[in-house]
Structures are given as C-alpha cells and as structure tokens.
Tab-separated table of C-alpha atoms in Angstrom:
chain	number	residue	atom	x	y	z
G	1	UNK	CA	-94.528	15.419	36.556
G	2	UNK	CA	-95.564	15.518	40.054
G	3	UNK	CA	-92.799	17.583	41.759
G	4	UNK	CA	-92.041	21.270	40.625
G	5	UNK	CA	-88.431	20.676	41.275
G	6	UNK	CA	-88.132	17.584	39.006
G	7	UNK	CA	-89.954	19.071	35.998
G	8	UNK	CA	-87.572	21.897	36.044
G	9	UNK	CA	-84.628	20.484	36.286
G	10	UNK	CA	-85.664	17.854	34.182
G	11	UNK	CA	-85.628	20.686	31.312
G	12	UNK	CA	-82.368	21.715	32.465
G	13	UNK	CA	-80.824	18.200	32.452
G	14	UNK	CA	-82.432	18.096	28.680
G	15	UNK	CA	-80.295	20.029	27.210
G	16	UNK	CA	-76.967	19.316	28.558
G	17	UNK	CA	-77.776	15.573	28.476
G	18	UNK	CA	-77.327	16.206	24.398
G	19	UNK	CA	-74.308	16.977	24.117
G	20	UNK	CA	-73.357	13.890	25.588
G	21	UNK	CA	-75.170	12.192	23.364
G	22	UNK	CA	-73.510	9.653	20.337
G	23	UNK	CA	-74.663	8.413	16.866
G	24	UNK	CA	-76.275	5.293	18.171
G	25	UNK	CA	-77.964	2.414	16.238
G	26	UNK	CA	-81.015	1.587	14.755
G	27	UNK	CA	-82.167	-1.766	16.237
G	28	UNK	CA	-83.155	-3.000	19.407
G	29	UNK	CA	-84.947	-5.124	21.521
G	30	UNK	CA	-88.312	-3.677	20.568
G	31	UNK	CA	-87.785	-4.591	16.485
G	32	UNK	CA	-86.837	-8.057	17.453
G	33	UNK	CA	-89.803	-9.992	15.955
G	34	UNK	CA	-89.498	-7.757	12.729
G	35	UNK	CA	-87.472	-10.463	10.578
G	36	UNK	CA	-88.434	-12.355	7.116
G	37	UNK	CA	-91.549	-13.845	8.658
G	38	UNK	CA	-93.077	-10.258	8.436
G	39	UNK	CA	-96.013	-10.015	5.921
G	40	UNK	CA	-95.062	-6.510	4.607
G	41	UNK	CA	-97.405	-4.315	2.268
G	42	UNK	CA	-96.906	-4.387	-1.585
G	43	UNK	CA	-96.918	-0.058	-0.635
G	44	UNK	CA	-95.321	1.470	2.087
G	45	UNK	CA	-97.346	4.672	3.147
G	46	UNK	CA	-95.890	7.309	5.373
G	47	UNK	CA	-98.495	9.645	7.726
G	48	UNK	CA	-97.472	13.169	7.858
G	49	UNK	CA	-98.592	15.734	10.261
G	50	UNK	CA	-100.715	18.441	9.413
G	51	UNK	CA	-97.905	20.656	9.307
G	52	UNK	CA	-96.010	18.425	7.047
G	53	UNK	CA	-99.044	17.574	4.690
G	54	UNK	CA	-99.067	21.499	2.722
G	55	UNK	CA	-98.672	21.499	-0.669
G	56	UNK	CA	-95.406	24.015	0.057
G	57	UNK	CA	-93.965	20.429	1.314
G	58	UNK	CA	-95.436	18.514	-1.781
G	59	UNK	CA	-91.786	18.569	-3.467
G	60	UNK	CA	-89.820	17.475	-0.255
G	61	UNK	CA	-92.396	14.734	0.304
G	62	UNK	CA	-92.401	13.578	-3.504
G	63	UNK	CA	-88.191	13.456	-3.111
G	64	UNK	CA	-88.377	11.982	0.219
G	65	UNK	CA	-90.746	8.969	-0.905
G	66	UNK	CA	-88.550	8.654	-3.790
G	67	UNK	CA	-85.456	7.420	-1.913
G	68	UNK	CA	-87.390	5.084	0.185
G	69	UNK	CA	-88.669	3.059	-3.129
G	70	UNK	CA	-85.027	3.204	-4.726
G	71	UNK	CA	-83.700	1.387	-1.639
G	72	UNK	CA	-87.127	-0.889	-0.911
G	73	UNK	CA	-88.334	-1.891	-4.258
G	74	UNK	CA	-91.376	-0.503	-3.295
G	75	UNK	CA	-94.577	2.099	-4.257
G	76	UNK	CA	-94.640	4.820	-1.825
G	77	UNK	CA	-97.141	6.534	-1.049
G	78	UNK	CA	-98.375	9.855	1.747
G	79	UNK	CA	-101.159	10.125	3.864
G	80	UNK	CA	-101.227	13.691	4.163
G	81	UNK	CA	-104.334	14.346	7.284
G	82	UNK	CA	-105.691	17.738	8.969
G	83	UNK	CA	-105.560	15.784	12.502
G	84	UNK	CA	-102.693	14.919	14.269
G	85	UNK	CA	-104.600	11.970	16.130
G	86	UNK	CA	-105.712	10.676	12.543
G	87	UNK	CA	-102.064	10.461	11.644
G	88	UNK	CA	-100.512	8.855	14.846
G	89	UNK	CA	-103.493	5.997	14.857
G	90	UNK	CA	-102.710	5.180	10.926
G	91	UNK	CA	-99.382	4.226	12.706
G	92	UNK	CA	-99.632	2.883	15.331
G	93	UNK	CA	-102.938	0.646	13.693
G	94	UNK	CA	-100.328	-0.353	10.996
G	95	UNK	CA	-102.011	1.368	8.139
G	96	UNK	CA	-99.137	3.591	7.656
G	97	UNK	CA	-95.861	1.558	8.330
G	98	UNK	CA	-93.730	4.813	8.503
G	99	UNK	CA	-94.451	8.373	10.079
G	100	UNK	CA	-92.631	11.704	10.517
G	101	UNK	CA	-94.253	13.189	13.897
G	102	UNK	CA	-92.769	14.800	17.166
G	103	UNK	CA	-91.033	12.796	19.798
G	104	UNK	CA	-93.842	13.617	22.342
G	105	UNK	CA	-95.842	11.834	19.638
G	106	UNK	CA	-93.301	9.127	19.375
G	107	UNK	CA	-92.890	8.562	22.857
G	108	UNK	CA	-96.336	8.060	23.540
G	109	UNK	CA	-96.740	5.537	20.729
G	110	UNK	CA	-93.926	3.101	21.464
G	111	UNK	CA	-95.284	3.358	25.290
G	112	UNK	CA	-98.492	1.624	24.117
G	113	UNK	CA	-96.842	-0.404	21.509
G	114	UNK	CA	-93.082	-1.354	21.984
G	115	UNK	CA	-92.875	-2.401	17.867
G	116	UNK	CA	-93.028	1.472	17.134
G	117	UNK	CA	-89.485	2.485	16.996
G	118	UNK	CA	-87.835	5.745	15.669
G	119	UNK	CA	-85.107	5.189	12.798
G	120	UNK	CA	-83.538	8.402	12.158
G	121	UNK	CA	-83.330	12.011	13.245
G	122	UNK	CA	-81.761	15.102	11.600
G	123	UNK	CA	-78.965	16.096	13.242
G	124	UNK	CA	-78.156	19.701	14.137
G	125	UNK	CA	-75.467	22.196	12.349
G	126	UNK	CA	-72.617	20.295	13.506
G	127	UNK	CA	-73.716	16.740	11.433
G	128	UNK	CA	-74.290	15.078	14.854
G	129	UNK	CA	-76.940	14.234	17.747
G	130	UNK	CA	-75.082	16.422	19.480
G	131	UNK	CA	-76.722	19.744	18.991
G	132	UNK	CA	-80.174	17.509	17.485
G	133	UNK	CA	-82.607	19.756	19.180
G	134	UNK	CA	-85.370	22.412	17.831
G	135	UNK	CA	-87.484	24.922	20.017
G	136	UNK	CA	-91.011	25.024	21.740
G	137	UNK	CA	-91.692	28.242	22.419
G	138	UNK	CA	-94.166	31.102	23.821
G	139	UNK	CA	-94.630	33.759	21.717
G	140	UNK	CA	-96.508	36.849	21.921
G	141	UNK	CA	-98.043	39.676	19.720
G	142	UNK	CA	-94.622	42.361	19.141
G	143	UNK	CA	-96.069	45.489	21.455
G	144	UNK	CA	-97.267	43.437	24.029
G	145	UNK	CA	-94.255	42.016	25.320
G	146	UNK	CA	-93.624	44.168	28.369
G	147	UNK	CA	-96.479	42.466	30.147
G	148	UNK	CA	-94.439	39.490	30.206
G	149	UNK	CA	-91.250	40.924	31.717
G	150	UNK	CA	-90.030	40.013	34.992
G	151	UNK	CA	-87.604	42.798	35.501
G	152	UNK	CA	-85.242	43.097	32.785
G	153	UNK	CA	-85.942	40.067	31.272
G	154	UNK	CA	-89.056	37.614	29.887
G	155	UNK	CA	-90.588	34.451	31.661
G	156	UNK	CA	-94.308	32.977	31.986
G	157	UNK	CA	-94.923	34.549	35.178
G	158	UNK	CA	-98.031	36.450	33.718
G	159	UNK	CA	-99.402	34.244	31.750
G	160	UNK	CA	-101.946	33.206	34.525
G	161	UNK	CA	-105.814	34.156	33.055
G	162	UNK	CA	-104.493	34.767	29.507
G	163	UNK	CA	-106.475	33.314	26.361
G	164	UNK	CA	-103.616	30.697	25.432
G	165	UNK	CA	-103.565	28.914	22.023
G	166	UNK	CA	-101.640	25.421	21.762
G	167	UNK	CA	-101.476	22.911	19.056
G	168	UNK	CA	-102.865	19.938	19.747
G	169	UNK	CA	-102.750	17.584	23.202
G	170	UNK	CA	-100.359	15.453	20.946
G	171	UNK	CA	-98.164	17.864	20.177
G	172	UNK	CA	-94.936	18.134	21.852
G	173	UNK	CA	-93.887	21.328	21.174
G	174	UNK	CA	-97.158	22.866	20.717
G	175	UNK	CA	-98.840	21.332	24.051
G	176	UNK	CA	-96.773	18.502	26.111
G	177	UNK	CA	-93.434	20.768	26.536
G	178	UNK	CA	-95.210	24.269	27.122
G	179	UNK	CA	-97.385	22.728	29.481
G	180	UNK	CA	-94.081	21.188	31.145
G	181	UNK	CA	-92.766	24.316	32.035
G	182	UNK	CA	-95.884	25.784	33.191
G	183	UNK	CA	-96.403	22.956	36.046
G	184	UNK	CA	-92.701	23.498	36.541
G	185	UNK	CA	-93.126	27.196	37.070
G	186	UNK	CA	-96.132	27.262	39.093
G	187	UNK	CA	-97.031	24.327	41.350
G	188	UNK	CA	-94.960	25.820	43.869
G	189	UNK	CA	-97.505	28.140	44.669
G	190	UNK	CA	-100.392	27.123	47.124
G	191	UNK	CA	-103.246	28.276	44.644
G	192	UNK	CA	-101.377	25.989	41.497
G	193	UNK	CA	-100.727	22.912	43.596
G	194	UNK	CA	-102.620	20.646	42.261
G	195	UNK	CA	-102.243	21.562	38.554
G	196	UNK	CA	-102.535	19.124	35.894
G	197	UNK	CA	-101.296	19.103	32.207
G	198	UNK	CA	-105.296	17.877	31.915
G	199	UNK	CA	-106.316	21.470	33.792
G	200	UNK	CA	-103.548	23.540	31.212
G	201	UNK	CA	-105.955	21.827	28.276
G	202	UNK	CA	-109.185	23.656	29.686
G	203	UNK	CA	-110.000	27.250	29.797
G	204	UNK	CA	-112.541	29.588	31.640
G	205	UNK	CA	-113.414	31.212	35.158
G	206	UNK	CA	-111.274	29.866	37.743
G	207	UNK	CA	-108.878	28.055	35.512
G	208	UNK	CA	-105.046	28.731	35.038
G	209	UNK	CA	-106.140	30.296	31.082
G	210	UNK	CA	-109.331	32.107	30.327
G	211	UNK	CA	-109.483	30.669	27.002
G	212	UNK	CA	-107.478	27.647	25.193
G	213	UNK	CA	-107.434	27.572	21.616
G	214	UNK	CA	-106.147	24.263	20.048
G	215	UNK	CA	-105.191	25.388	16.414
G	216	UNK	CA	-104.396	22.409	14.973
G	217	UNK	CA	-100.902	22.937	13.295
G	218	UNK	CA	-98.044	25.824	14.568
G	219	UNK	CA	-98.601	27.775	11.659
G	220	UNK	CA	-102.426	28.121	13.022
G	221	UNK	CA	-101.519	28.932	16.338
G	222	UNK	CA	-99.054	31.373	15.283
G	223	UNK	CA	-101.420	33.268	13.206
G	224	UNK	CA	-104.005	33.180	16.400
G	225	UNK	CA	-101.447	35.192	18.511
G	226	UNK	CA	-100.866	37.693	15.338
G	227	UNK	CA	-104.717	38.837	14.403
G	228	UNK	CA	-104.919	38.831	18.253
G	229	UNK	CA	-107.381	35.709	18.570
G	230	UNK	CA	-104.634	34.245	21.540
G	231	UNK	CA	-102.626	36.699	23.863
G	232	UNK	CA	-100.023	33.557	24.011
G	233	UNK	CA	-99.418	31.343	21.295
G	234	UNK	CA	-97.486	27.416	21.465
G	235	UNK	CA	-95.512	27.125	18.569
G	236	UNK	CA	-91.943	25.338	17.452
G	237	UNK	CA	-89.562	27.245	15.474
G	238	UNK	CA	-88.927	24.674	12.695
G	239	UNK	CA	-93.093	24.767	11.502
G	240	UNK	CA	-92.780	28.718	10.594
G	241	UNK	CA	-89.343	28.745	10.022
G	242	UNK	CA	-89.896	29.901	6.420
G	243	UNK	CA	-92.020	31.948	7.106
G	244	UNK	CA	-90.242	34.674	8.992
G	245	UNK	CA	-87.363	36.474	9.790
G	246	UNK	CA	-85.203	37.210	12.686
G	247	UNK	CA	-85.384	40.988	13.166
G	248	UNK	CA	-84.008	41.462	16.616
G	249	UNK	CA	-82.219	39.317	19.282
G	250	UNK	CA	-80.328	35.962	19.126
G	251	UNK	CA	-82.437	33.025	17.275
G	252	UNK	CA	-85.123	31.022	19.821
G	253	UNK	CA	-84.062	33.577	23.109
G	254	UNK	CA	-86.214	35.177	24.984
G	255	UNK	CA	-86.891	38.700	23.840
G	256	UNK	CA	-85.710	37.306	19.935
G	257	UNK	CA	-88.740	39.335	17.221
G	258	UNK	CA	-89.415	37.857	14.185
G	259	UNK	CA	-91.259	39.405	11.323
G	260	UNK	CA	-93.573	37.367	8.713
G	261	UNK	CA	-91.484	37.817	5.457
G	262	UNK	CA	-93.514	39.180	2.324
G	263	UNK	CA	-94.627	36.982	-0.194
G	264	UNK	CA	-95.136	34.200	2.782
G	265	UNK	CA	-97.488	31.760	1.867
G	266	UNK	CA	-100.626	30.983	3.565
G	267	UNK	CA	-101.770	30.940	6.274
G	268	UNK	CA	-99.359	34.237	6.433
G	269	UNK	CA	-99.901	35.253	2.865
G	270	UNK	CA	-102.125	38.346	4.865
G	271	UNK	CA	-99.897	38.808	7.560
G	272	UNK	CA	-96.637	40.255	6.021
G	273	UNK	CA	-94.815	42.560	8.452
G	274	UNK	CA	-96.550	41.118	11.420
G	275	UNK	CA	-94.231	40.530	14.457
G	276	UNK	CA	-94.167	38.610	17.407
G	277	UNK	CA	-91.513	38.187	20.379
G	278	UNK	CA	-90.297	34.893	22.313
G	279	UNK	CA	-91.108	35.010	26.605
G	280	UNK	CA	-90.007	31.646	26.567
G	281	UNK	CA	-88.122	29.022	24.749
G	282	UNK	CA	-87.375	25.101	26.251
G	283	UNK	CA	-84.804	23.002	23.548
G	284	UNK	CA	-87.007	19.740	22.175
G	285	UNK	CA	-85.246	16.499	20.779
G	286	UNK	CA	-85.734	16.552	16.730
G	287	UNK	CA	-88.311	14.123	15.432
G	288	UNK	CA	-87.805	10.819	14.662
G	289	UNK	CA	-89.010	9.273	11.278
G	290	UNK	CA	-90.975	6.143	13.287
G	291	UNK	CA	-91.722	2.701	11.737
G	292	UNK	CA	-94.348	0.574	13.098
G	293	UNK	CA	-91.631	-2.812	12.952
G	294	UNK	CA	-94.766	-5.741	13.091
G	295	UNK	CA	-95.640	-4.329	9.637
G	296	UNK	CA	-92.044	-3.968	8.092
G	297	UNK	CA	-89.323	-6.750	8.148
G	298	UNK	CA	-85.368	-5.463	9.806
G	299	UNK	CA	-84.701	-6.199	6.058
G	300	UNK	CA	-86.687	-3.223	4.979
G	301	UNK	CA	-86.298	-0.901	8.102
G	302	UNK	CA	-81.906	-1.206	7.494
G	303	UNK	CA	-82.677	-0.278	3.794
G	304	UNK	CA	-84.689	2.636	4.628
G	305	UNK	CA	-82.341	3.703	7.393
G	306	UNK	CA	-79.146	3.174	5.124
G	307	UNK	CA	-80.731	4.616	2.510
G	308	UNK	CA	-81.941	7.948	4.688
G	309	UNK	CA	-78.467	8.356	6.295
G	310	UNK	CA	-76.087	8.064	2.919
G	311	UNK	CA	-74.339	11.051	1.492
G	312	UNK	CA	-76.419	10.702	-1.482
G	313	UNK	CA	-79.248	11.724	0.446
G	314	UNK	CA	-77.415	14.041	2.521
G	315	UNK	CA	-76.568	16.081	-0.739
G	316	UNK	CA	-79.722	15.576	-2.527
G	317	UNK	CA	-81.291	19.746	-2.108
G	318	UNK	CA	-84.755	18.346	-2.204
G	319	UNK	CA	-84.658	17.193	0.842
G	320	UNK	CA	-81.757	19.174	2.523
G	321	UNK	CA	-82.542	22.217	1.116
G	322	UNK	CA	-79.806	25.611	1.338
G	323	UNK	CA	-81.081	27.435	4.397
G	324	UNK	CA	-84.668	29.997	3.493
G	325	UNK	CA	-85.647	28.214	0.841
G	326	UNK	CA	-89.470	27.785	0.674
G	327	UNK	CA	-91.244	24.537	1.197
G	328	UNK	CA	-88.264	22.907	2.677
G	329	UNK	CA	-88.681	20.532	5.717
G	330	UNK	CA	-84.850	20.137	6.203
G	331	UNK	CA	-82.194	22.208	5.666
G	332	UNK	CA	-78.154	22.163	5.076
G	333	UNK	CA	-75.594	21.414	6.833
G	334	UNK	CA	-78.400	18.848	8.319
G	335	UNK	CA	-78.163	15.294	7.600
G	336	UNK	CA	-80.125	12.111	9.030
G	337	UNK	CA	-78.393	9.737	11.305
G	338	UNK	CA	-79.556	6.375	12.920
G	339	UNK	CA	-81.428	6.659	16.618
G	340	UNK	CA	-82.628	3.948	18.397
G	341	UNK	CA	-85.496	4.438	21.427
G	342	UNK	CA	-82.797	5.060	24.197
G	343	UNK	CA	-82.099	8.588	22.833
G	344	UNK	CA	-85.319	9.981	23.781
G	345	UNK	CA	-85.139	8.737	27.891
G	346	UNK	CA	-83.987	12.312	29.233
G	347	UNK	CA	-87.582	13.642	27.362
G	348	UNK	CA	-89.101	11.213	28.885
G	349	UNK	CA	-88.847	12.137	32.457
G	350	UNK	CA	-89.451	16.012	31.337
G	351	UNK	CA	-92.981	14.372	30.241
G	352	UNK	CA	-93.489	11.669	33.213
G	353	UNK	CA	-93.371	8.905	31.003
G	354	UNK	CA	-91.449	5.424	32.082
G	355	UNK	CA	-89.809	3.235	30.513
C-alpha cells in the first residue's frame, strides 16, 4: 500500500469487483499434494476466533461440528482461544486442520503456506458470492458524531490524535482494512507521507493516534468506544450484530445509529440503550472456513465442502439461524458455497499482498 491513489481505489474496485464474481470451485493448485497418501488425524479440530469461541455460539458450534463428522466419519472437536494469533498458528502448525477466521487472516496464512486454502464462504441475501461481503467500520460514541462531519456528511478526516481502539493486528476488519483507508486518506498530505500500517498500530505524542487500544475481539472494542475508554472504535458489523439494533439511517452507512438491545448478553449485558454512530464503513469479503490441506486428504476436504454447501445444511436453523436470533453465527437466506483462493485477489491488493 504504497501509493494513496492505489489504496483507495483499490477499496473502490472491491466492491464492484463482487458482483462480478461466480460460484467457483474448491480445489486448486495449492491442495494438490492433499490425496490418499495424507496421514490425517483420528479428530479433526476446528480453531475459532475469540469472537466465535462464546458460549452464546456454543449451540452453532456443537451443530456445525456435527455435520462435519456425519460426512467424515470423524470426532470433532473446537479449540475455542482468547487470542487470535493462538488460533491462526494451531492452523497453520497443523494442530487444527480446519479454522473459521477473517480473510485478512486467511490471506496472510496461505501467503506463508500455499497448503492453507479456504473451502467455503456464506454467501450474501441473494444465495450467491455476489453480494458475499460484511462491513469494517468506524464507529463512534452517539453525541459525539458531529466532530467527525465533513460538511454534511461523515469521513475520518478528524480522527488524527484520537485514542483509537482496534482489534487485533490480525484482524481484518478490526485492524488491516481500517488501517487501509486511513493510509488511503491521508498520505497525501506532506506531514502523513510516510505512514505505515506499523505507525497506525502505535499510539502517543507525535503519532497519527494518541492512544491505541487493541481489544481483542469486536465486541471488546465496541464496548471501549461506549464507556468512553476509545473516542473511535474498529469493529465489523457481523461480531455485534445481535447485539443491537438499527435505530436510525440505512444498515452499515455512514451516519447509520445503533442501540445495544436490552437483555444483550455480555459484554453488553450493562450497556443496554447505549448508542453509537458509523463515520465510516469499507465492504470486506466474508470469511472463509480454511483447511490446512497437508493435514487433510481432497477425500476429506470434498466431504466437508459437499457436506457444508447441501440444502440439508442450508435449512438446518442451527446453523442458519432466522435473522435476530441470539447466539447465531449465520443467518437466513445465507447459505455456504464453494471458494477457491482466487476469490480473495481484489483484497489482496487493498492489503499489498502478492500473489
């Protein structure tokens, strides 16, 4: 991400690249050593994300594991972890053979290692790739919003010396996209020049931020922009999803306020009636379940992937639960459909990364 014009654009190009996009196909070159001769684990084990790993998720997971040992013949079983870099190294190490993190998270993983390949993705409303996309966006405390107008309407052009709260350095919504859009928006200017993603990370006199919070999950980081611990918060919209409601504006725009619903659970279970308003929202390619192909034969990765994408599963309310119910990871009219690595190229140069 070296030139302002090119990160920008690169957003742009993002989001109308998807609706060219096609359901596409499972294997490639990079799971071409994962045939018979692979010496697979009696148990498959799937890392989960800290925001995945709840126990609001438990029944999702439970469902979720349960398909994969109907169409594998295998135990299943979930390493739920409290850091994202503990889950993407049980990967990528092979000690998980399956894992459901971002595609920030996936990119970088199949850049060091080619054998970790994505299998499927939810689609979006329409039951394609097509519209396959959540949200990363910036979010402040409802009240404070007007210091983030730029005439009638919301960017990050005041964001400069604020304390900022991300996610994690992993995350792609919560760190790699924000901080996209930031070096877009400001290395135009002769004192930002020579800002780094590294710099964004780092907080205190002189810096772009005067404090960086990394919370660890986006229901952390949302919760550090409501009890006014960040003045900007990182978060996706899928994470806290069930969390909140839409009280003004059109869903993931700028100027949209959401309100934390009553009853929430924690970390919100305090919080009820708390708002906060979008500045900023950039579209992210949905998450890929990932399989780390030297530990699991094409054998068992087309079983999983068949298994994941049939109506059966599509219909099963577990896993696709009706839209606002709690604990649910995916929701209806969604369904899973087979990706291979190709999908994720346009993200790639919003990142910097190369094939």
């Amino acid at each position: 991400m070296k030139k302002t014009t090119l990160s920008v654009m690169a957003v742009i190009m993002m989001s109308s690249l998807l609706a060219g996009c096609g359901t596409t196909t499972t294997a490639d070159s990079a799971n071409s050593n994962s045939g018979s001769s692979v010496k697979e684990p009696s148990t498959i084990t799937i890392a989960w994300l800290p925001n995945n790993s709840g126990d609001n998720e438990k029944a999702f997971r439970d469902e979720f594991d349960k398909v994969i040992e109907k169409a594998t013949g295998k135990k299943v079983e979930n390493k739920l972890t409290t850091d994202y870099a503990i889950a993407i190294s049980a990967l990528e190490s092979g000690d998980a053979q399956l894992g459901y993190f971002g595609p920030n998270e996936y990119i970088v993983s199949h850049a060091k290692d080619p054998k970790v390949i994505p299998l499927v993705v939810e689609s979006g409303d329409s039951g394609t790739l097509n519209d396959a996309l959540y949200h990363s966006r910036f979010l402040v405390k409802k009240g404070n919003e007007d210091q983030y107008k730029s005439g009638d309407s919301f960017d990050i052009d005041n964001i400069t010396g604020k304390r900022m709260s991300f996610v994690s350095t992993s995350s792609t919504s919560g760190f790699n996209m924000p901080a996209a859009a930031i070096l877009g928006k400001f290395t135009s200017q002769d004192k930002w020049k020579n800002l780094t993603k590294d710099n964004l990370a780092q907080g205190g006199s002189g810096k772009f931020f005067s404090q960086v919070l990394f919370a660890g999950s986006h229901q952390l980081s949302l919760v550090n922009v409501l009890t006014g611990k960040s003045d900007v918060s990182a978060v996706d919209d899928l994470d806290v999803a069930q969390y909140v409601t839409l009280s003004q504006g059109k869903d993931n725009e700028a100027g949209a306020v959401y309100t934390v619903k009553q009853g929430a659970d924690a970390p919100f279970n305090t919080l009820a009636g708390s708002q906060f308003e979008i500045i900023k929202s950039i579209p992210v390619f949905n998450t890929p379940l990932e399989a780390n192909s030297s530990v699991l034969s094409q054998k068992t990765l087309d079983a999983i992937t068949n298994a994941l994408t049939a109506d059966e599963t599509t219909k099963d309310t577990k896993i696709f639960a009706p839209k606002g119910a709690q604990g649910s990871v995916f929701v209806q009219p969604h369904r899973f459909l087979k990706v291979d690595d190709s999908w994720y190229d346009p993200m790639r140069k919003v990142l910097g990364y190369s094939k």
